[in-house]
CSV table of C-alpha atoms in Angstrom, one decimal:
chain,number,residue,atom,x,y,z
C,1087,UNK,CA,0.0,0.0,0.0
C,1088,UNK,CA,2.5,2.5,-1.1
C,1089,UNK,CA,-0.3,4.7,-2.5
C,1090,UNK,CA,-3.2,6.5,-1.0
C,1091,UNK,CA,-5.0,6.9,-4.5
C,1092,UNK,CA,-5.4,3.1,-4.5
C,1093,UNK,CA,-7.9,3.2,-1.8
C,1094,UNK,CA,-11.5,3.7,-2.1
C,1095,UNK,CA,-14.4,3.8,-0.1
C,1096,UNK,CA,-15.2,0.1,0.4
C,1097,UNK,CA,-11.7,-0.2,1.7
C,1098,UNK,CA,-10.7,2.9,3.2
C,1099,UNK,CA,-11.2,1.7,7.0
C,1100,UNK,CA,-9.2,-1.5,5.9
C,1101,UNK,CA,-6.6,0.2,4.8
C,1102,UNK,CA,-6.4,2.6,7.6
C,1103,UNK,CA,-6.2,-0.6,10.2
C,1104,UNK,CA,-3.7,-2.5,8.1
C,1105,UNK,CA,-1.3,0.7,8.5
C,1106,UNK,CA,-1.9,1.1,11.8
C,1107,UNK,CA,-0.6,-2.5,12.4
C,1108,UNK,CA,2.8,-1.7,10.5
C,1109,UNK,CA,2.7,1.2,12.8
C,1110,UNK,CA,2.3,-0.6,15.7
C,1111,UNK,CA,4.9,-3.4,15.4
C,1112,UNK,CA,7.5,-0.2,14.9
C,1113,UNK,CA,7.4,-0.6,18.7
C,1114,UNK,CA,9.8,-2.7,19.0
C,1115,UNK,CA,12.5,0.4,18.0
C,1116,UNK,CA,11.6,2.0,21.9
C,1117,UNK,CA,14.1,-1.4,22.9
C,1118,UNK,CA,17.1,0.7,21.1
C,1119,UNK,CA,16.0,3.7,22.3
C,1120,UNK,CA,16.1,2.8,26.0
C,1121,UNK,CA,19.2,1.0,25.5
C,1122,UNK,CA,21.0,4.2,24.1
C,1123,UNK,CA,19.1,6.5,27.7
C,1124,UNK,CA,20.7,4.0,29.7
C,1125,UNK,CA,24.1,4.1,28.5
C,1126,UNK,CA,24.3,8.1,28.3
C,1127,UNK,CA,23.1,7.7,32.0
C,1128,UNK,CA,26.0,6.2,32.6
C,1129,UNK,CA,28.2,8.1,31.1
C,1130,UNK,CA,29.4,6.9,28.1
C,1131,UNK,CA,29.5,8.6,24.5
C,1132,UNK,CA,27.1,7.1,22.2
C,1133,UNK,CA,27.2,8.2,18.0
C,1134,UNK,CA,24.0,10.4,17.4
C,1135,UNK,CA,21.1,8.4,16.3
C,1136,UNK,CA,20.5,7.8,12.6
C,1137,UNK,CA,16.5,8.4,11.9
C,1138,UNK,CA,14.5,5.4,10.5
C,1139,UNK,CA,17.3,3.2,11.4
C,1140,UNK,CA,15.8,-0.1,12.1
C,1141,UNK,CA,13.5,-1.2,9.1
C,1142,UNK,CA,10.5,-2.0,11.0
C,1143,UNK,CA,10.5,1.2,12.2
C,1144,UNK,CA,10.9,3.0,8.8
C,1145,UNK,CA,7.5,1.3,7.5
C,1146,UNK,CA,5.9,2.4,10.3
C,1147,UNK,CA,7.0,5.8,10.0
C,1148,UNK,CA,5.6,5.4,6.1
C,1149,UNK,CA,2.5,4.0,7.2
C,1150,UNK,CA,1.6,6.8,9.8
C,1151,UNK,CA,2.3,9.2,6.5
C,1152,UNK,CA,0.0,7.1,4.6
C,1153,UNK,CA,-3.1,7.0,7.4
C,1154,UNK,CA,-2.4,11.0,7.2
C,1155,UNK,CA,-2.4,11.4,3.5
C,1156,UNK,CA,-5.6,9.1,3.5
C,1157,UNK,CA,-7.7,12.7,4.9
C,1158,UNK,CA,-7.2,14.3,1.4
C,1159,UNK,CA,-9.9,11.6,0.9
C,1160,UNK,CA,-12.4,12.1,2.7
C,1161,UNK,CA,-14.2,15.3,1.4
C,1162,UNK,CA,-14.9,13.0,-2.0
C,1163,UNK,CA,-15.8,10.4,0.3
C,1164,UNK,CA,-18.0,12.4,2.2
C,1165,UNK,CA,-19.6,14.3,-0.4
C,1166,UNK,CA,-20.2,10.1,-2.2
C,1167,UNK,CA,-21.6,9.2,0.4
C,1168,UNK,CA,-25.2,8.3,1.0
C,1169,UNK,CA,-24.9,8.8,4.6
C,1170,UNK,CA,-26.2,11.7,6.4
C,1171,UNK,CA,-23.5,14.4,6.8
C,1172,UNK,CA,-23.0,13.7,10.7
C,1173,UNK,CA,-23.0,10.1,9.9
C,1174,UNK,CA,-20.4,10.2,7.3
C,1175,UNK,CA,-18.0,13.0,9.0
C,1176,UNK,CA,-17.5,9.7,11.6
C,1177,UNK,CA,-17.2,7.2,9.2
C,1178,UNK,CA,-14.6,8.8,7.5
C,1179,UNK,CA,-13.0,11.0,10.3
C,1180,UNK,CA,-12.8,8.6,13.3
C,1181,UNK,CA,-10.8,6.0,11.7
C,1182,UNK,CA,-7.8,8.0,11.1
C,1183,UNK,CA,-8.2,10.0,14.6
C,1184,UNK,CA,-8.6,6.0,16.2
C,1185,UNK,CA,-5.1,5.5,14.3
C,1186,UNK,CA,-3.2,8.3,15.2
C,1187,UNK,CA,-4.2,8.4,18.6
C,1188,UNK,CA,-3.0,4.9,19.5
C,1189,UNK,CA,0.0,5.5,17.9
C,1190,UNK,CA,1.0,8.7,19.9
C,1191,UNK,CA,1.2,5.8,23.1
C,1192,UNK,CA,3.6,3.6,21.0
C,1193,UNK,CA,6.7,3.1,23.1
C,1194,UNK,CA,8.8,3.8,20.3
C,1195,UNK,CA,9.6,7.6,20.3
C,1196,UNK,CA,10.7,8.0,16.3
C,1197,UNK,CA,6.8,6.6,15.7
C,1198,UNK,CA,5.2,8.5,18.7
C,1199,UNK,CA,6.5,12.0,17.4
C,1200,UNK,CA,5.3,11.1,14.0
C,1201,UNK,CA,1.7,10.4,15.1
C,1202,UNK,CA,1.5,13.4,16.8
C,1203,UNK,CA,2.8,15.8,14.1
C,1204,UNK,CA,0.0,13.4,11.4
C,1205,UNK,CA,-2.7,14.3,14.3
C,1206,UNK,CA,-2.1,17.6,14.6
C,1207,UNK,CA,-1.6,18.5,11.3
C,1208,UNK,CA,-5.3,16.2,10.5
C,1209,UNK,CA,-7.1,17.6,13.9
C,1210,UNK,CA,-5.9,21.4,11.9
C,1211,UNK,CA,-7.2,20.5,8.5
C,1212,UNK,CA,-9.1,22.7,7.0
C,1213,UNK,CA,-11.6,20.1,5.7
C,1214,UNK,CA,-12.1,18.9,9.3
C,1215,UNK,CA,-15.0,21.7,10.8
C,1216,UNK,CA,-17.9,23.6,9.0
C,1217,UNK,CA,-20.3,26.4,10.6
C,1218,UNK,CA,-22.5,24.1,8.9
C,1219,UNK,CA,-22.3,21.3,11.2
C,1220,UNK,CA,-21.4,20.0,14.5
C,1221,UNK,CA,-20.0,16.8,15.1
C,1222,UNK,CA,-16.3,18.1,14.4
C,1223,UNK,CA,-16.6,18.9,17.6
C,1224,UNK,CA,-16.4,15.3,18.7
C,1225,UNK,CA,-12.4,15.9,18.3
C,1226,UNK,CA,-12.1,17.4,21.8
C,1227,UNK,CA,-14.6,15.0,23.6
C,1228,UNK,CA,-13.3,11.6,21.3
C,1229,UNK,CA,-9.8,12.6,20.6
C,1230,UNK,CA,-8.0,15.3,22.5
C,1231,UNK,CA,-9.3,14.0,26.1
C,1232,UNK,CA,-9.1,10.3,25.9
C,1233,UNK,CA,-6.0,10.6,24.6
C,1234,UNK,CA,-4.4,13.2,27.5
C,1235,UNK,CA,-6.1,10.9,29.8
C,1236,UNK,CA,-4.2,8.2,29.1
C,1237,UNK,CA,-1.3,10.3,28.6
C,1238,UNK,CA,-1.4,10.9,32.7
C,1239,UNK,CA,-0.9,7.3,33.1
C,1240,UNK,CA,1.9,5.8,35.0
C,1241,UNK,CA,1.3,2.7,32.8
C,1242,UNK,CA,2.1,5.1,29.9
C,1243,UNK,CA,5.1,6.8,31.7
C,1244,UNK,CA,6.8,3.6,32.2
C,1245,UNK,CA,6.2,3.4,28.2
C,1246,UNK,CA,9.1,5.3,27.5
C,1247,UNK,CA,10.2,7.2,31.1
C,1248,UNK,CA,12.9,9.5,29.6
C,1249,UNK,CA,10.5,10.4,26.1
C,1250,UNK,CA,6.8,10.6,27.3
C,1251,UNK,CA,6.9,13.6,29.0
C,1252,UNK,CA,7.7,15.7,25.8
C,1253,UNK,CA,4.9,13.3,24.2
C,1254,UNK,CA,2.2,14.8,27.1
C,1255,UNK,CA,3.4,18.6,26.5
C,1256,UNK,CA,3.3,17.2,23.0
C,1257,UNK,CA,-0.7,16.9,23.5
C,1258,UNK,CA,-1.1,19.9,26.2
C,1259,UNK,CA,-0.2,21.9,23.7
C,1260,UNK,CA,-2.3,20.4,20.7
C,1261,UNK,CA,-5.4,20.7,22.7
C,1262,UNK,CA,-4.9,24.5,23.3
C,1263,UNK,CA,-3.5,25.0,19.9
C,1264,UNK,CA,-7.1,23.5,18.8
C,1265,UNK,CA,-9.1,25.1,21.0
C,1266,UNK,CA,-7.6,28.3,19.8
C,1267,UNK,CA,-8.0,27.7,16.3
C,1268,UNK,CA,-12.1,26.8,16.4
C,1269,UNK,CA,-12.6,29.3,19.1
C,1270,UNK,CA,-14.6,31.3,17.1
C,1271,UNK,CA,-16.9,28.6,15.8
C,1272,UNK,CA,-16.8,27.4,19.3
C,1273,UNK,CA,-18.0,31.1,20.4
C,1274,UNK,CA,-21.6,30.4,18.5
C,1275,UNK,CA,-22.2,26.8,20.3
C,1276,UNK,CA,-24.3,26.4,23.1
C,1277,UNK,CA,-21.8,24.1,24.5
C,1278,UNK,CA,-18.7,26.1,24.5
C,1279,UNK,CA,-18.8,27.2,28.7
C,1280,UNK,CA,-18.6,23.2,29.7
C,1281,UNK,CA,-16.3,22.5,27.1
C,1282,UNK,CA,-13.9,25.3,28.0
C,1283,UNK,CA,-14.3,24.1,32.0
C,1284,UNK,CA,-13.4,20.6,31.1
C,1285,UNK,CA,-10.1,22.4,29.5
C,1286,UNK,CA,-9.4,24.1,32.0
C,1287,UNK,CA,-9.7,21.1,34.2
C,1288,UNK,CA,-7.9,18.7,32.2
C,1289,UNK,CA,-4.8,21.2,32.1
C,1290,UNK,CA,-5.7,21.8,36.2
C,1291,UNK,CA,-4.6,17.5,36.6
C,1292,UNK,CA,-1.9,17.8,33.7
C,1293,UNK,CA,-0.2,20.8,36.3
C,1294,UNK,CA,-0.5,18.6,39.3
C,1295,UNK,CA,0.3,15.3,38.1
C,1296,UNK,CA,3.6,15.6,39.9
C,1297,UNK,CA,5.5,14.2,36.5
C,1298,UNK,CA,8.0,16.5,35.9
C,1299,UNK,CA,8.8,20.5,35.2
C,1300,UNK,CA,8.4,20.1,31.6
C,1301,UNK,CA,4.3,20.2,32.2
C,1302,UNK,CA,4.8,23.1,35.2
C,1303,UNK,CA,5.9,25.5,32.3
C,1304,UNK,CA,4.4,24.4,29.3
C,1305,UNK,CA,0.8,24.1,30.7
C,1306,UNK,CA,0.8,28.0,31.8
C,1307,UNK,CA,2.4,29.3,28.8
C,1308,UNK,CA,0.1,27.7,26.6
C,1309,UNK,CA,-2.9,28.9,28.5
C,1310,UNK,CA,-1.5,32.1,28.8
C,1311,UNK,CA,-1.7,32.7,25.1
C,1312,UNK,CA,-5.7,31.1,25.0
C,1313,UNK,CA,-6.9,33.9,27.4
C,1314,UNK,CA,-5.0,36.8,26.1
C,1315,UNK,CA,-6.8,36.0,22.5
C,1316,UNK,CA,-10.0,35.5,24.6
C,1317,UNK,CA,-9.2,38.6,26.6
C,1318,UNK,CA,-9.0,40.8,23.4
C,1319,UNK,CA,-11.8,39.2,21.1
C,1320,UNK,CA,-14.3,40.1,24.1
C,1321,UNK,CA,-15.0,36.1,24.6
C,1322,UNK,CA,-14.8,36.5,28.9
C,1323,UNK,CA,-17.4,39.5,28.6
C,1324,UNK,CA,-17.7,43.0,27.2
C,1325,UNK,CA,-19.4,45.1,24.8
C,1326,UNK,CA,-17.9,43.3,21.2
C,1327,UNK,CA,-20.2,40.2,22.4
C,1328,UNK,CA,-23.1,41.6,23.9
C,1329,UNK,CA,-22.1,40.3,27.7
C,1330,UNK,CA,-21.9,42.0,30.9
C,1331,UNK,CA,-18.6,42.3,32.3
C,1332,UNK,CA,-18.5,39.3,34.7
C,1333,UNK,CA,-20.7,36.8,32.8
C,1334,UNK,CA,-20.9,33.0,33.7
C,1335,UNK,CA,-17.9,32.3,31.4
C,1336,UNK,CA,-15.7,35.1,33.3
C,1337,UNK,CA,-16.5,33.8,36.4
C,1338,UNK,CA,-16.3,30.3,35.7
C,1339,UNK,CA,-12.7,30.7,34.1
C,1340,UNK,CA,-11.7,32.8,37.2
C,1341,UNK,CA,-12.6,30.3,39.6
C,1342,UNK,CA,-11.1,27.5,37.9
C,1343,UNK,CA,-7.6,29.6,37.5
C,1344,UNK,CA,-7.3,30.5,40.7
C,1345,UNK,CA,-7.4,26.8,41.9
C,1346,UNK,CA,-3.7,26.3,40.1
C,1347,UNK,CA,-2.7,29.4,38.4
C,1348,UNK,CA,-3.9,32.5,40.9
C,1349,UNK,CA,-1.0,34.4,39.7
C,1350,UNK,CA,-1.7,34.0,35.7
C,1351,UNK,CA,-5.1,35.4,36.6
C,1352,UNK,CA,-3.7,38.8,38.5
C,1353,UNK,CA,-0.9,38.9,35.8
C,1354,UNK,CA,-3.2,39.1,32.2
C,1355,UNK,CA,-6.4,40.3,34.6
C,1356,UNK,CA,-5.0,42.8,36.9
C,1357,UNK,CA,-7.3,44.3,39.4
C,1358,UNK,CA,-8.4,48.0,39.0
C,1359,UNK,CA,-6.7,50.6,41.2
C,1360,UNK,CA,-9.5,51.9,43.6
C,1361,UNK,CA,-9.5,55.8,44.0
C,1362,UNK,CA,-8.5,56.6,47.5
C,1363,UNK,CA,-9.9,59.7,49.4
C,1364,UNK,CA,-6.7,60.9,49.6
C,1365,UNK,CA,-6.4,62.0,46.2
C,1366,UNK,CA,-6.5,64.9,44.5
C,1367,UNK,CA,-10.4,65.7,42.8
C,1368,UNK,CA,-10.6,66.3,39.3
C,1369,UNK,CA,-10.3,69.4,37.7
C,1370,UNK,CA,-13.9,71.0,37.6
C,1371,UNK,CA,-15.8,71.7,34.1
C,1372,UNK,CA,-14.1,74.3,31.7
C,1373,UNK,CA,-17.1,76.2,32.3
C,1374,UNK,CA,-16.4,76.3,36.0
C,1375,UNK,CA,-12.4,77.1,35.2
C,1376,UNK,CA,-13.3,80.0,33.0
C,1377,UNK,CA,-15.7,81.4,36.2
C,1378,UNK,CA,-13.2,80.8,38.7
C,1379,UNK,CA,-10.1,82.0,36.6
C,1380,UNK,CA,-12.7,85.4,36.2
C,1381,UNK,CA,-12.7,85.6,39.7
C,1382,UNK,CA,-9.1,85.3,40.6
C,1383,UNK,CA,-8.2,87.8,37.6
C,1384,UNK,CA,-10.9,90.3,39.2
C,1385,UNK,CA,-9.6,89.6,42.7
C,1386,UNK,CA,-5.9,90.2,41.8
C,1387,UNK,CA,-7.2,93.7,39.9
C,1388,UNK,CA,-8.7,94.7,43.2
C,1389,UNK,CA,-5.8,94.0,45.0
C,1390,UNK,CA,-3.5,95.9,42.8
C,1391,UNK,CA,-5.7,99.2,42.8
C,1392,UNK,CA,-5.8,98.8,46.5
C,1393,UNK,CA,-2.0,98.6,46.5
C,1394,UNK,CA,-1.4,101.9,44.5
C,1395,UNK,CA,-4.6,103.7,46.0
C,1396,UNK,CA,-2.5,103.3,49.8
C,1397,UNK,CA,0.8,104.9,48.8
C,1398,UNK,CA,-0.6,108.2,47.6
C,1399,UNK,CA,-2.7,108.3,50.6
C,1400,UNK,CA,0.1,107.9,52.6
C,1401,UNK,CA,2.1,111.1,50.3
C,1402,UNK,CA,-1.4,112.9,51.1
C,1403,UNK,CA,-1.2,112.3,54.4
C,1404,UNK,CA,2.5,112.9,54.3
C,1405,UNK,CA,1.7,116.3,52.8
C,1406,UNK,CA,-0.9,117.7,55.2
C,1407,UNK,CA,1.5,116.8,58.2
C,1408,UNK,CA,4.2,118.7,56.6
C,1409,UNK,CA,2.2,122.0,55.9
C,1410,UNK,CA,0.5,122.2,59.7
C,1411,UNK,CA,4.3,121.7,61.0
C,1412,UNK,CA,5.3,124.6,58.4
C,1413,UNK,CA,2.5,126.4,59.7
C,1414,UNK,CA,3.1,126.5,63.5
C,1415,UNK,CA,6.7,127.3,63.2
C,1416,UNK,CA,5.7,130.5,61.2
C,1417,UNK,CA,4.0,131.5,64.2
């Protein structure tokens, strides 16, 4: 099966399983892989690793390329089909997702990281979502949180100890990479507050698994980005989308945040400065400042005629007392 043109619709889902199996047995490259963490543990120089190595591995590889290159498909398929639309979206969709997501819990790191890349590039197609319709947006509930569940396993840790956690900030990221790129389908479904909670929680379990930094730092930075974009499109409330400031989803996302991340909240939602009595009242109306700046200008007139009016009283007075003392010494 070298070619995705030689599949049809009668044996699409057959030909997706077959190359899931040639995926699958390219598990047995995570033995060479663990031998190679070992030996650098200990010290020793090893030759970087040549990619696709071992033979069984390559064909897996290929075959993960194949079940990806299969969802160029399925909009003919879709559109052939005499299924309803929601009915054929699954028939078509599902398979692959099935695939891929088993394969991003294959021991073997070389086929893991390949899975993951075919997933995200096939959860981002553009082929995938419609305004249309809604049963795309079985990719969170079907895809994205089975397979972070079982991510958080220790039976999957012990997979591959040294690789896995990449593979689970791998899929932390994914899920607020898609979440980002349907938010604004997402904004017009009735469902989008209890999704966006289950998010949040979901990330809430990957922070606390106690597995490692690499989750610690990824898991804030991703969700960082999610509400600053939700911040500025007026999603958490505000006037662009007809909600009061402190709506359900506001709250809700506040609430959740400050379980885990209280600081991320006062960081990107920073509480207003209260005015304190102490400080200085605003400057009145320009009416007002023309009325009192009148005032002061007729004030400081006054004040300057009073000024010159008392120094010639004072020569006056000056004068009088110098003519009666004239006078008496006359006499």
């Amino acid at each position: 099966m070298s070619q995705s043109t030689r599949v049809t619709a009668d044996n699409y889902e057959s030909a997706i399983n077959l190359a899931n199996g040639f995926a699958a047995a390219g598990s047995v490259g995570s033995i060479a892989e663990q031998q190679r963490d070992v030996a650098v543990r200990k010290g020793k120089r090893m030759p970087p690793p040549k990619p696709q190595e071992n033979p069984v591995v390559a064909r897996g590889v290929r075959s993960i390329t194949i079940i990806y290159h299969l969802t160029t498909r399925i909009p003919s398929f879709i559109s052939q089909s005499h299924l309803d639309h929601p009915e054929a979206w699954a028939a078509y969709w599902s398979p692959i997702f099935r695939a891929l997501s088993a394969q991003c819990l294959n021991p073997c790191r070389e086929i893991r990281h390949q899975a993951m890349s075919a997933l995200q590039r096939s959860l981002l197609s553009k082929d995938l979502a419609s305004p249309d319709h809604e049963e795309w947006i079985a990719i969170f509930g079907e895809v994205l949180f089975p397979l972070i569940g079982r991510l958080l396993k220790p039976e999957s840790y012990q997979l591959d100890p040294v690789g896995m956690a990449e593979t689970r900030v791998q899929a932390g990221t994914l899920l607020c990479k898609v979440f980002l790129h349907y938010l604004v389908l997402l904004s017009e479904w009735k469902g989008m507050l209890d999704l966006w909670l289950r998010i949040l929680d979901l990330l809430d379990r990957m922070m606390n698994s106690g597995q490692g930094d690499a989750l610690e730092e990824a898991v804030p930075e991703s969700l960082k980005n999610i509400l600053l974009v939700m911040k500025e499109g007026g999603y958490l409330g505000g006037k662009e989308t007809g909600m009061e400031e402190g709506g359900e989803l506001w709250r809700e996302t506040k609430k959740r945040l400050e379980r885990f991340l209280p600081r991320l909240v006062e960081e990107i939602f920073p509480p207003e400065v209260e005015k304190k009595p102490s400080q200085q009242a605003p400057p009145p109306p320009p009416q007002q400042q023309q009325v009192g700046s009148e005032k002061r200008n007729e004030k400081e007139a006054n004040e300057d005629k009073a000024e010159n009016k008392e120094p010639a009283q004072n020569a006056q007075t000056a004068g009088q007392a110098t003519t009666t003392t004239t006078t008496a010494a006359a006499s």
